[in-house]
Amino acid sequence: MRIALFITCFNDTMFPGTGRAVVSVLERLGHTVEFPQEQTCCGQMHFNTGYRPDAVPLVARFARTFAGYDAVVTPSASCAGMARENHPLLAADYGHAQLQQQVADVVPRVHEFTEFLTDVLGVTDVGASFPHRVSYHPTCHSLRGLRLGDRPLELLRAVKGIDLVDLPDADSCCGFGGTFAVKNADTSAAMLADKADGVLSTRAEVLCAADNSCLMHIGGGLSRRGSSVRAMHLAEILAATEGGTP
Amino acid sequence: MNAPSSRGVVWLGSPAFPDAAREALKDTRLRANLKRATSTIRDKRLAVASELDDWEALRDAAAAIKKCTARHLDHYLVELEASVTAAGGTVHWACDAAEANRIVTELVRATGESEVVKIKSMATQEIGLNEHLAEAGITAYETDLAELIVQLGDDRPSHILVPAIHRNRTEVRDLFAAEMGHWGQPAPEGLTDEPADLAEAARRHLREKFLTAKVAVSGANFAVADTGTVVVVESEGNGRMCLTLPDTLITVMGIEKVVPTWSDLEVFLQLLPRSSTGERMNPYTSTWTGTTEGDGPSAFHLVLLDNGRTDTLADTVGRQVLGCIRCSACLNVCPVFERTGGHAYGSVYPGPIGAVLTPQLIGVENAATLPFASTLCGACYDACPVKINIPEVLAHLRAEAVEAKNGHTAEALAMRAAGKVLDSPRLLAAAQKAASLGGRALARRGTIGRLPGPMHGWSDTRDTPAPPAESFRTWWRKNRENKEGEQS
Ligand code: SF4
C-alpha cells in the first residue's frame, strides 16, 4: 500500500513533532510512508472565512499531489473533513471537468490518522506506552464532522500504562473555530475558559485530541492560566514507547 | 440585493455581533441564567428524542417534506388560499413587512376596535406589528407569559421559545409589580417571586383581556394546504383563549409554513414538542379551518407573508433554512448563544437559525457579521429536527458576505497573499523560516504572550507556542530524503 502523509500547513509549520509521530507509528506497524513535497494546504482557512476562489488552486494542488496513492493520511480531523466534504463542492462550483474527476479520485482515499489505523489497517493496539494521566477532547470536526466516535478512545485505551480520564462536557466546542477566535475573540475566550476549567477538573497531565489547532487554543489558555497541563496530539501518545521519549 | 427598508426583522441601530457579544458577555447574571436554562432543556430534549427509535427517520421525513413543499410552494399556497376561502376565511398576500402591517391595521380598524390580544408570533415580531399598530392608535396586548414579560419590560425577546430567558424570577416579580397596573389589572400586593404566584398574577391580568377583547392576532406553526387548517402549538393555553374568544381572528403566517396534508403535519407534531420544550407532546395544539357558525371567531383572516422568503427560496444552498419550524433546539445547543444570549444577534431570530435566516431575509450586506458568529462546531445541525445544515449555510453566506465587499478589505488582500504563499511549497518554506525566526524572537521560554495590533484579541487570553526551529518538511528532507526533492 502506498501511503502518503498529508501533514497540513499548520502542523508542518507549528507542530512537526506530530508528523514525526505519525511516521513513527506507521513505520512501527510495518508500512512505508511517503511525503510528497509538492503538498501545502487544504484551503480550509480560505473556505471557512468566505474566500472560496482563493481555495481553488489549493484544491487542485492537493488533487495533483496525492494522485496515485492508495491512502492519504493526515493527523487533522478538520483538514480531512475539508478535503472530503468541500473539495468536491469547490471543484464543482469553480473547477473544470478534469479537476472534478481528479478530486473525485483522491477524496475517498483521504483518511484522518485514527480512522486510518482502526478502519483501514484494522489495529487498535499500536504498541505504545505512555504512563500518564490523559484526557481526550473530541474536537468538533472529529466528533460531528468525521464522526470518529470511539475510535480515538479505543486507540488510547490500548496504550500501556495510560490513565485515561473523561473530560466533562467533552462534546462542547473549545471556541477556536479558526478566524472565529480572532473575529469574535471575546466569545471565543468565554468558551475557552469553560473548556479549560473542564480540563483542570480532570487533574490530567496531558490533554490530547485529533486536531492541533484546537489543542493550541486550549493549551494556550491553560498556559496563560499558569497550568502545567500539556496539550499533545494523540499521535504523539501513540508514538511513545517504553523507554522512548515522546 | 438591497434590503428594502420595508422589511423589518432587524433592530435598527444594533451593533455588529462581536461588539454586541462583548457587552453581553460582561453580564454574568445573564450567562448564569442562560447556562442553567439551556443545559436543562438540552438534557430533556435528548431524553425524549432518544425514546423514539425512528427519530432519525422522522428527521429525514421532515427534511424531505419541507424540501418538496418548497419546490412547489406556489402550488401549495394557491391550494391553501382556495381551501381557507372555501371554509369561510379570507386570505391576504403581503410581499413585505409594510404591506402586512397595513393589511392588519386596516382589518383591525374595520372592526372599530382599538385593542387586540396577541399570542406569541415570530412573524408579527419580524414585521414590527405592535409598533405599527401603536402608531395607528391600536394597543396590542401580548398574552404569552414570556412575551408579556418582554412587553412589560419594554424589552426585546432573546430566545425563540423562551423570549424572557434573560430575566430571572426576581426581575419578573419586580416588573409585574411595577408595570402591570399601567396595562390593566395590577399585580396583587405583596407578590412573591414564587413561580406559582407569578403565574397567578399573570392569569388574573390576562383574563381581563381575554374576556373583553374583540380582535385577536396570532401567528401559525403550520397550515395544511388541502384542508385549509391552521395550527398553533403552545404550552400555556393562552393561545387557545386568543384563538377562540374574540369575534375576529387575524393570523400572520410566513409563506414557508404551509404543509401539503395532515399526514405531513403528523411528522412535525412529533418532532416539534420534543425538540423545543423536550416534551413528548405539548399541552395545547389548536387547529381551525376557516370559520364555524356559533363556534369561535366569526371572521378569520390569514395574512401570507413573503418579506424576503422568495428571495431566500431562489438561493439553492440557503433555501433549506425555510424548513425551520422554530423549535429553538439549535439555540439551546449552541455554545455561542449560551454565552452571548439572543440580543447580540440583533434580530427577532437569534442563535444559529438567526445567523442564517436574518442575513437572507434582509440581505447579507446588512447583517455581514452574523454568518461569522459561529465556530462551525456543528451542534446545531445535529440537533435540528428538520436537518437544516446550518454550518453549510453559514459557510455559504460567509462567501457571499466577502463577495459583497468586492475584495476591497485588508482581510481580502491578506487572504489573497496567503493563497499565493500556500500554493507554492517554495514560498511556504520561506514563510515558515521567517515565522520561525520572528516567532522565536518574540517568545520567552518557548511561548509568545500578549501581542499588540490585530492579534491582541487572541493573545489577551491565550499563549502561543513559539514556532519550532525546523518545519516538518525541512526535517523530512534532512532525515528521509537526503536529496533535494523540492520544486515550486
Ligand atoms: S433551525 Fe432547526 S433547530 Fe433551529 S429552530 Fe429551526 S428547526 Fe429548530
XYZ file of C-alpha atoms and ligand atoms in Angstrom:
742
model
C 0.000 0.000 0.000
C 1.407 3.391 -0.991
C 0.759 5.710 1.914
C 1.224 9.475 1.627
C 1.360 11.710 4.658
C -0.572 14.951 4.351
C 0.995 16.879 7.196
C -1.160 20.069 6.739
C 0.419 23.528 6.522
C -0.348 24.240 10.158
C 1.319 21.121 11.545
C 4.185 21.492 9.087
C 4.914 24.959 10.432
C 3.961 24.702 14.101
C 3.863 21.038 15.121
C 6.382 18.997 13.124
C 6.574 16.569 16.068
C 3.084 15.359 15.222
C 4.192 14.494 11.702
C 7.210 12.625 13.009
C 4.909 10.733 15.395
C 2.594 9.637 12.563
C 5.570 8.444 10.539
C 6.971 6.571 13.507
C 3.679 4.780 14.341
C 3.087 3.735 10.736
C 6.659 2.538 10.298
C 6.448 0.605 13.545
C 3.404 -1.134 12.067
C 5.496 -2.095 9.055
C 4.423 0.487 6.498
C 6.405 2.856 4.362
C 5.305 6.462 4.417
C 5.944 8.928 1.637
C 5.886 12.677 1.950
C 5.106 14.284 -1.407
C 6.897 17.609 -1.184
C 4.513 19.422 -3.504
C 1.858 19.411 -0.790
C 0.882 22.579 1.041
C -2.588 23.337 2.398
C -6.147 22.026 2.036
C -7.652 25.508 1.751
C -9.735 25.284 4.910
C -8.945 28.767 6.177
C -9.903 30.345 2.877
C -13.051 28.286 2.562
C -14.311 28.851 6.094
C -13.609 32.561 6.001
C -15.524 33.041 2.763
C -12.654 33.209 0.237
C -13.689 30.298 -1.927
C -11.990 31.257 -5.203
C -8.665 31.581 -3.356
C -9.036 28.000 -2.137
C -9.443 26.508 -5.614
C -5.727 26.404 -6.596
C -5.073 24.635 -3.277
C -7.740 22.064 -4.061
C -6.137 21.487 -7.465
C -2.685 21.186 -5.920
C -3.958 18.688 -3.358
C -5.574 16.510 -6.026
C -2.428 16.642 -8.204
C -0.039 15.956 -5.368
C -1.847 12.988 -3.930
C -2.983 11.343 -7.165
C -1.862 7.743 -7.350
C -1.511 6.992 -3.646
C -3.601 4.253 -2.052
C -4.076 6.278 1.111
C -3.575 9.890 2.114
C -3.217 10.040 5.893
C -3.475 13.255 7.865
C -3.234 13.990 11.586
C -6.009 16.571 11.369
C -9.718 15.792 11.520
C -10.626 19.237 10.256
C -8.357 19.072 7.194
C -9.559 15.550 6.375
C -13.108 16.850 6.617
C -12.273 19.838 4.426
C -10.905 17.587 1.684
C -13.698 15.069 1.834
C -16.634 17.442 2.111
C -15.616 20.661 0.481
C -13.064 19.797 -2.212
C -15.765 18.174 -4.377
C -18.007 21.175 -3.790
C -15.314 23.677 -4.797
C -14.348 21.597 -7.811
C -17.978 21.523 -8.899
C -18.531 25.249 -8.403
C -15.267 26.616 -9.753
C -13.349 23.861 -11.482
C -13.433 22.166 -14.857
C -14.417 18.565 -15.526
C -10.845 17.348 -15.206
C -10.434 18.828 -11.737
C -13.744 17.366 -10.646
C -12.528 13.962 -11.771
C -9.163 14.318 -10.011
C -10.864 15.377 -6.805
C -13.402 12.566 -7.008
C -10.494 10.106 -7.388
C -8.438 11.301 -4.442
C -11.077 12.234 -1.871
C -12.261 8.721 -0.919
C -8.656 7.820 -0.108
C -8.173 10.656 2.402
C -8.144 9.384 5.983
C -7.753 11.019 9.315
C -4.951 9.281 11.224
C -7.034 7.434 13.848
C -9.642 6.196 11.383
C -6.834 5.045 9.106
C -5.416 2.960 11.944
C -8.726 1.445 13.051
C -10.698 1.208 9.801
C -8.078 0.686 7.098
C -5.259 -1.043 8.977
C -7.601 -2.652 11.488
C -5.386 -2.055 14.524
C -6.209 -0.591 17.903
C -3.064 -1.599 19.796
C -0.144 0.164 18.170
C 2.351 -0.952 20.817
C 2.545 2.364 22.617
C 3.369 3.026 26.232
C 2.513 6.265 27.981
C 2.278 6.067 31.771
C 0.486 9.364 32.343
C -2.934 10.710 33.272
C -4.544 11.744 29.984
C -7.838 13.294 28.972
C -9.193 13.324 25.425
C -11.083 16.237 23.856
C -13.178 15.180 20.856
C -12.825 18.169 18.559
C -15.937 19.259 16.674
C -14.519 18.035 13.390
C -13.696 14.614 14.852
C -16.993 14.292 16.631
C -19.609 15.819 14.359
C -17.643 16.231 11.133
C -15.900 12.899 10.580
C -17.923 11.048 13.248
C -14.792 9.372 14.594
C -16.823 8.234 17.589
C -14.860 5.988 19.930
C -12.017 5.255 17.536
C -9.509 7.611 19.200
C -10.510 6.323 22.630
C -10.093 2.705 21.559
C -6.569 3.507 20.415
C -5.810 5.345 23.638
C -7.247 2.591 25.858
C -4.792 0.140 24.292
C -1.812 2.281 25.304
C 0.230 0.662 28.065
C 0.210 2.426 31.409
C -2.175 5.184 30.379
C -4.627 6.576 32.938
C -7.438 7.817 30.736
C -9.936 10.192 32.383
C -13.199 11.547 30.966
C -13.396 15.212 30.147
C -16.584 16.867 31.450
C -18.757 18.456 28.718
C -16.349 16.830 26.303
C -18.548 17.404 23.269
C -18.779 21.167 23.609
C -16.668 23.288 21.319
C -13.472 24.848 22.709
C -14.211 28.138 20.957
C -11.401 28.095 18.420
C -13.185 28.000 15.066
C -10.236 29.326 13.030
C -10.734 33.026 12.362
C -13.642 32.965 14.859
C -11.057 33.195 17.650
C -9.864 36.472 16.122
C -13.133 37.938 14.820
C -15.089 37.031 17.954
C -12.204 36.896 20.398
C -14.339 37.634 23.475
C -16.921 34.939 22.853
C -14.148 32.520 21.947
C -12.353 33.332 25.207
C -15.540 32.667 27.214
C -15.880 29.242 25.602
C -12.197 28.540 26.132
C -12.456 29.414 29.831
C -15.137 26.753 30.353
C -13.191 24.165 28.370
C -10.023 24.909 30.365
C -11.996 24.576 33.625
C -13.142 21.151 32.467
C -9.593 20.075 31.653
C -8.268 21.264 35.008
C -11.034 19.412 36.863
C -9.759 16.097 35.464
C -6.338 16.646 37.029
C -4.869 15.173 33.838
C -1.209 15.770 32.994
C -1.890 15.686 29.279
C -4.802 16.777 27.115
C -4.932 15.137 23.714
C -7.042 15.461 20.570
C -7.001 14.735 16.855
C -6.501 18.392 15.864
C -3.525 20.520 16.829
C -5.410 23.743 16.094
C -7.913 23.167 18.912
C -5.093 21.875 21.110
C -3.061 25.024 20.530
C -6.111 27.037 21.535
C -6.875 25.087 24.713
C -3.187 24.691 25.536
C -2.663 28.424 25.059
C -5.465 29.179 27.505
C -4.132 26.688 30.048
C -0.624 28.053 29.733
C -1.856 31.619 30.278
C -3.525 30.418 33.474
C -0.200 29.043 34.637
C -1.260 25.426 34.305
C 1.309 22.754 33.575
C -1.108 20.531 31.619
C 0.462 19.608 28.292
C -1.623 19.769 25.147
C -0.441 16.989 22.877
C -1.677 15.448 19.636
C -2.795 11.881 20.235
C -0.428 10.648 17.509
C 2.409 11.646 19.814
C 0.956 9.481 22.578
C 0.580 6.576 20.162
C 4.202 7.056 19.091
C 5.534 6.897 22.633
C 7.142 3.599 23.594
C 8.673 2.197 26.707
C 11.972 3.950 27.257
C 11.318 6.236 24.279
C 10.551 9.887 24.808
C 7.536 11.319 23.092
C -29.655 42.745 -3.069
C -30.516 45.784 -1.028
C -32.805 45.245 1.913
C -35.882 47.287 1.286
C -36.475 49.334 4.428
C -39.983 47.903 4.417
C -38.630 44.514 5.522
C -38.211 44.943 9.280
C -36.606 41.930 11.032
C -33.530 43.622 12.409
C -33.481 46.118 15.220
C -32.119 49.183 13.554
C -29.016 50.536 15.187
C -27.930 47.157 16.591
C -24.170 46.951 16.870
C -22.243 44.307 14.921
C -22.264 40.861 16.519
C -18.749 40.888 18.019
C -19.406 44.232 19.750
C -22.865 43.279 20.993
C -21.472 39.953 22.197
C -18.647 41.669 24.093
C -21.196 43.731 26.034
C -23.448 40.735 26.686
C -20.531 38.658 27.972
C -19.988 41.165 30.780
C -23.426 40.317 32.195
C -22.564 37.423 34.487
C -26.157 37.011 35.661
C -27.309 36.628 32.060
C -24.669 33.989 31.454
C -25.656 32.039 34.541
C -29.380 32.194 33.588
C -28.604 31.046 30.076
C -26.353 28.236 31.101
C -28.886 26.844 33.539
C -31.819 27.158 31.161
C -30.113 25.823 28.049
C -28.465 22.859 29.734
C -31.727 21.751 31.399
C -33.634 21.863 28.160
C -30.780 20.199 26.284
C -30.911 17.165 28.549
C -34.707 16.950 28.335
C -34.585 17.087 24.556
C -32.007 14.320 24.313
C -34.036 12.122 26.661
C -37.325 12.401 24.754
C -35.691 12.198 21.329
C -33.859 9.006 22.227
C -37.171 7.382 23.251
C -38.212 7.183 19.623
C -36.358 4.562 17.651
C -37.463 6.221 14.411
C -36.176 9.664 15.393
C -33.668 9.801 12.540
C -36.305 8.618 10.072
C -38.637 11.343 11.313
C -35.927 13.950 10.749
C -35.351 12.656 7.234
C -39.086 12.730 6.548
C -39.372 16.289 7.868
C -36.489 17.471 5.707
C -37.966 15.752 2.655
C -41.452 17.205 3.206
C -40.091 20.718 3.626
C -37.877 20.385 0.566
C -40.661 19.079 -1.620
C -43.167 21.673 -0.383
C -40.693 24.495 -1.004
C -40.120 23.284 -4.549
C -43.853 23.530 -5.259
C -44.591 26.389 -2.894
C -46.635 28.325 -5.449
C -48.933 25.358 -5.908
C -49.482 24.706 -2.199
C -50.070 28.357 -1.371
C -52.760 28.686 -4.010
C -54.302 25.445 -2.759
C -54.232 26.814 0.794
C -55.877 30.038 -0.305
C -58.655 28.102 -2.034
C -59.359 25.833 0.925
C -59.263 28.640 3.521
C -61.621 30.698 1.371
C -63.958 27.751 0.888
C -64.080 27.314 4.683
C -65.183 30.912 5.208
C -61.824 32.636 5.801
C -60.211 35.461 3.843
C -56.641 35.248 2.570
C -54.407 38.311 2.111
C -50.996 38.360 0.421
C -48.247 40.609 1.803
C -44.976 40.963 -0.084
C -43.178 42.716 2.762
C -43.473 43.968 6.335
C -45.008 47.294 5.341
C -47.763 45.652 3.356
C -48.522 43.116 6.095
C -48.713 45.851 8.728
C -51.033 47.890 6.550
C -53.336 44.940 5.965
C -53.575 44.041 9.658
C -54.104 47.663 10.708
C -56.915 48.112 8.207
C -58.556 44.871 9.311
C -58.487 45.970 12.955
C -59.773 49.454 12.067
C -62.662 47.944 10.141
C -63.851 46.279 13.359
C -63.907 49.664 15.122
C -61.762 48.289 17.966
C -58.664 49.934 19.415
C -57.305 46.927 21.347
C -56.157 43.479 20.233
C -54.895 40.448 22.134
C -51.913 38.647 20.691
C -50.479 35.211 21.030
C -46.752 34.799 20.562
C -45.920 35.097 16.930
C -42.474 35.461 15.437
C -43.849 36.695 12.142
C -45.516 39.715 13.761
C -42.304 40.480 15.662
C -40.412 40.178 12.406
C -42.572 42.879 10.818
C -42.789 45.066 13.938
C -46.571 44.851 14.049
C -47.060 46.056 17.642
C -45.150 49.254 16.982
C -47.069 49.815 13.794
C -50.426 49.262 15.491
C -49.420 51.650 18.285
C -48.796 54.381 15.713
C -52.308 53.787 14.446
C -53.690 54.155 17.971
C -54.265 50.435 18.494
C -52.873 48.731 21.608
C -51.679 45.137 21.263
C -51.578 43.037 24.439
C -49.178 40.113 24.431
C -50.708 37.100 26.183
C -47.923 34.527 26.072
C -46.386 34.696 29.555
C -42.844 35.251 28.346
C -43.990 37.763 25.748
C -45.922 39.576 28.444
C -42.725 39.833 30.477
C -40.886 41.211 27.456
C -43.688 43.695 26.738
C -43.958 44.918 30.334
C -40.200 45.453 30.416
C -40.230 47.344 27.090
C -37.609 44.795 26.176
C -36.542 42.601 23.280
C -37.113 38.838 23.093
C -33.854 36.887 23.382
C -34.944 33.325 22.642
C -37.469 31.858 20.226
C -39.284 29.709 22.749
C -38.373 31.417 25.999
C -38.256 35.077 24.948
C -37.564 36.225 28.510
C -34.801 33.683 29.185
C -32.547 36.618 30.075
C -34.766 37.502 33.078
C -34.840 35.578 36.334
C -37.877 35.362 38.576
C -36.928 38.196 40.929
C -36.661 40.503 37.947
C -40.028 39.243 36.722
C -41.638 39.896 40.109
C -40.322 43.465 40.147
C -41.534 44.021 36.607
C -45.029 42.699 37.349
C -45.316 44.813 40.477
C -44.198 47.989 38.714
C -45.798 47.663 35.276
C -48.948 45.536 35.251
C -51.073 48.404 36.545
C -50.173 50.539 33.511
C -51.524 47.902 31.141
C -54.607 46.732 33.026
C -55.215 44.625 36.133
C -52.328 45.380 38.536
C -50.269 42.723 40.309
C -51.585 41.777 43.789
C -49.993 43.432 46.834
C -47.018 41.568 48.275
C -46.377 39.499 45.150
C -43.607 36.948 45.783
C -41.201 35.542 43.218
C -42.602 32.010 43.538
C -43.423 30.688 40.040
C -46.972 29.755 41.125
C -47.612 33.300 42.421
C -46.188 34.879 39.295
C -48.335 32.634 37.098
C -51.438 33.533 39.139
C -50.737 37.258 38.804
C -50.321 36.851 35.041
C -53.502 34.791 34.824
C -55.619 37.481 36.527
C -54.024 40.214 34.456
C -54.632 38.368 31.197
C -58.100 37.038 31.975
C -59.466 40.553 31.894
C -58.041 40.989 28.404
C -59.377 37.696 27.094
C -62.874 38.479 28.297
C -63.027 41.935 26.741
C -61.017 41.656 23.533
C -62.969 41.540 20.274
C -59.964 41.064 17.991
C -57.007 38.668 18.230
C -53.787 38.468 16.241
C -51.866 35.207 16.076
C -49.037 33.542 14.263
C -49.154 29.991 12.957
C -46.877 26.991 13.248
C -48.338 25.213 10.238
C -51.146 25.463 7.721
C -52.436 22.410 5.884
C -52.960 23.198 2.210
C -55.572 20.609 1.287
C -57.990 21.363 4.137
C -57.116 24.990 4.895
C -56.487 24.181 8.552
C -54.211 26.480 10.541
C -52.258 25.103 13.514
C -50.865 26.763 16.633
C -48.770 24.767 19.074
C -48.293 26.148 22.612
C -47.876 25.319 26.264
C -49.979 27.716 28.305
C -53.444 27.718 26.806
C -53.397 31.487 26.439
C -53.189 30.987 22.716
C -56.320 28.848 22.813
C -58.110 31.760 24.555
C -56.999 34.203 21.854
C -57.952 31.837 19.089
C -61.466 31.097 20.359
C -62.890 34.005 22.394
C -62.659 37.106 20.149
C -65.022 37.783 17.209
C -62.262 38.429 14.720
C -59.054 36.425 14.332
C -56.184 37.669 12.182
C -53.316 35.246 11.609
C -49.990 36.376 10.134
C -48.002 33.485 8.707
C -44.766 33.193 6.730
C -45.401 31.515 3.386
C -42.974 28.687 4.214
C -45.238 27.324 6.964
C -47.585 25.543 4.588
C -47.582 21.718 4.550
C -49.465 19.707 1.942
C -51.599 17.354 4.060
C -52.417 16.210 7.596
C -50.136 13.207 7.257
C -47.261 15.616 6.664
C -48.350 17.584 9.704
C -48.162 14.441 11.825
C -44.391 14.221 11.332
C -43.877 17.752 12.612
C -46.207 17.354 15.576
C -43.925 14.561 16.784
C -40.714 16.475 16.183
C -41.641 19.955 17.385
C -42.505 19.474 21.078
C -39.657 17.031 21.608
C -37.173 19.428 20.012
C -38.414 22.612 21.601
C -39.580 22.021 25.160
C -38.342 18.458 25.494
C -41.905 17.219 25.941
C -43.472 14.223 24.230
C -46.481 16.336 23.430
C -47.195 19.976 24.013
C -50.196 20.782 26.222
C -52.211 22.727 23.610
C -52.448 22.131 19.888
C -55.142 24.334 18.363
C -56.384 23.761 14.837
C -59.101 25.650 13.000
C -60.459 25.637 9.498
C -61.983 28.906 8.344
C -64.978 29.834 10.493
C -67.711 27.778 12.132
C -71.167 29.194 12.828
C -71.663 29.675 16.579
C -68.216 28.376 17.496
C -65.187 30.651 17.808
C -64.431 33.786 15.785
C -66.989 34.733 13.142
C -64.349 36.359 10.943
C -60.962 34.810 10.087
C -58.202 36.485 8.072
C -54.990 34.761 7.031
C -52.155 37.102 6.012
C -49.497 35.268 3.997
C -46.152 36.996 4.429
C -43.239 36.873 1.992
C -40.827 39.512 3.354
C -37.659 38.093 1.758
C -38.724 34.466 1.653
C -38.993 34.079 -2.121
C -35.513 35.632 -2.443
C -34.287 33.032 0.036
C -36.005 30.322 -1.957
C -34.012 31.347 -5.017
C -30.727 30.501 -3.248
C -30.056 26.812 -3.823
C -27.941 26.426 -0.673
C -29.676 28.933 1.590
C -33.243 27.829 0.872
C -33.073 24.891 3.289
C -33.380 27.445 6.086
C -37.035 27.940 5.118
C -37.665 24.456 6.530
C -37.202 25.818 10.062
C -40.065 25.038 12.449
C -38.767 27.490 15.100
C -38.223 24.804 17.704
C -35.129 26.554 19.127
C -33.156 23.331 19.609
C -30.264 24.919 17.713
C -30.170 27.819 20.185
C -30.106 25.534 23.180
C -27.134 23.513 21.928
C -25.169 26.460 20.549
C -22.031 27.254 22.554
C -22.003 30.806 21.205
C -25.657 31.506 22.064
C -25.108 30.007 25.510
C -22.523 32.704 26.225
C -23.885 35.743 24.398
C -27.644 35.293 24.685
C -30.060 36.267 21.971
C -29.867 40.063 21.941
C -26.380 40.069 20.431
C -27.837 38.697 17.183
C -29.721 41.978 16.752
C -32.786 40.301 15.280
C -36.024 38.641 16.333
C -34.336 35.448 15.140
C -31.406 34.749 17.476
C -28.880 31.932 17.672
C -27.788 29.695 14.808
C -31.079 29.941 12.942
C -30.893 33.734 13.223
C -27.336 33.735 11.902
C -28.527 32.017 8.720
C -32.046 33.455 8.398
C -31.608 37.149 9.169
C -28.902 37.769 6.518
C -31.042 36.043 3.925
C -34.197 37.959 4.769
C -32.587 41.389 4.776
C -29.555 40.895 2.526
C -26.201 39.601 3.736
C -24.522 43.013 3.419
C -26.925 44.315 6.077
C -26.010 41.621 8.579
C -22.470 40.857 7.492
C -21.116 39.782 10.881
C -23.842 37.209 11.595
C -22.569 34.390 9.335
C -19.266 34.658 11.232
C -20.902 34.373 14.673
C -20.186 30.653 14.855
C -17.257 28.265 15.227
C -18.954 25.905 12.733
C -18.954 23.330 15.528
C -21.975 21.574 14.027
C -24.006 21.069 17.217
C -26.974 22.892 15.636
C -27.040 20.608 12.603
C -27.096 17.523 14.817
C -29.955 18.923 16.900
C -32.145 20.301 14.126
C -35.300 18.198 13.692
C -35.515 19.270 10.044
C -31.826 18.516 9.393
C -31.001 22.027 8.276
C -27.257 22.032 7.619
C -26.629 25.331 9.366
C -22.795 25.175 9.136
C -23.069 24.657 5.388
C -25.316 27.704 5.044
C -23.052 29.757 7.325
C -20.020 28.993 5.151
C -22.065 29.789 2.048
C -23.192 33.143 3.475
C -19.629 33.965 4.518
C -18.624 33.657 0.881
C -21.495 35.971 -0.049
C -20.528 38.471 2.651
C -16.960 38.524 1.336
C -18.153 38.855 -2.241
C -20.390 41.775 -1.274
C -17.257 43.690 -0.258
C -15.654 43.156 -3.676
C -12.229 42.293 -2.308
C -11.656 45.826 -1.031
C -10.633 44.940 2.514
C -7.338 44.377 4.292
C -8.518 40.862 5.042
C -9.142 40.132 1.367
C -5.624 41.303 0.487
C -4.125 39.187 3.249
C -6.112 36.155 2.151
C -5.027 36.581 -1.438
C -1.385 36.887 -0.347
C -1.715 33.822 1.880
C -3.235 31.951 -1.035
C -0.177 32.737 -3.178
C 2.220 31.535 -0.488
C 0.218 28.405 0.229
C 0.114 27.475 -3.433
C 3.899 27.197 -3.568
C 5.979 24.796 -1.456
C 8.990 27.067 -2.024
C 7.252 30.219 -0.766
C 5.691 28.257 2.085
C 9.108 27.021 3.211
C 10.433 30.591 3.124
C 7.450 31.831 5.130
C 7.985 29.045 7.658
C 11.568 30.101 8.091
C 10.537 33.716 8.627
C 7.760 32.745 11.052
C 10.168 30.589 12.983
C 12.742 33.363 13.321
C 10.150 36.045 14.083
C 8.149 33.889 16.459
C 11.190 32.759 18.365
C 12.360 36.347 18.686
C 9.012 37.249 20.292
C 8.900 34.228 22.552
C 10.051 33.832 26.078
C 10.754 30.324 27.314
C 9.054 28.868 24.274
C 5.800 30.821 24.423
C 4.534 34.016 22.912
C 2.462 36.091 25.316
C 0.375 39.229 24.777
C 0.651 40.903 21.403
C -0.488 44.317 20.169
C -2.437 45.000 16.965
C -4.887 42.658 15.325
C -3.699 39.681 17.357
C -4.450 41.258 20.724
C -7.920 39.700 20.884
C -6.358 36.267 20.543
C -3.318 36.866 22.715
C -5.177 38.540 25.599
C -6.210 35.169 26.978
C -4.002 32.662 25.161
C -0.295 31.973 24.944
C 1.005 30.799 21.594
C 3.837 28.309 21.336
C 6.903 29.621 19.522
C 7.234 28.001 16.103
C 9.821 25.221 16.066
C 13.287 25.816 14.617
C 12.617 23.354 11.843
C 9.426 22.670 9.893
C 8.313 19.128 9.163
C 9.299 19.389 5.510
C 12.802 20.508 6.473
C 13.108 17.632 8.928
C 11.898 15.197 6.262
C 14.405 16.398 3.708
C 17.264 16.174 6.157
C 16.316 12.826 7.619
C 14.465 10.920 4.958
C 15.436 12.175 1.547
C 18.999 13.469 1.735
C 18.407 14.948 -1.658
C 16.614 17.976 -2.944
C 13.142 16.857 -3.962
C 11.620 20.251 -3.945
C 10.173 22.065 -6.883
C 7.969 25.067 -6.633
S -33.077 25.692 12.527
Fe -33.762 23.645 13.115
S -33.156 23.515 15.287
Fe -33.093 25.703 14.772
S -35.092 26.499 15.333
Fe -35.211 25.909 13.173
S -35.984 23.815 13.160
Fe -35.289 24.234 15.240
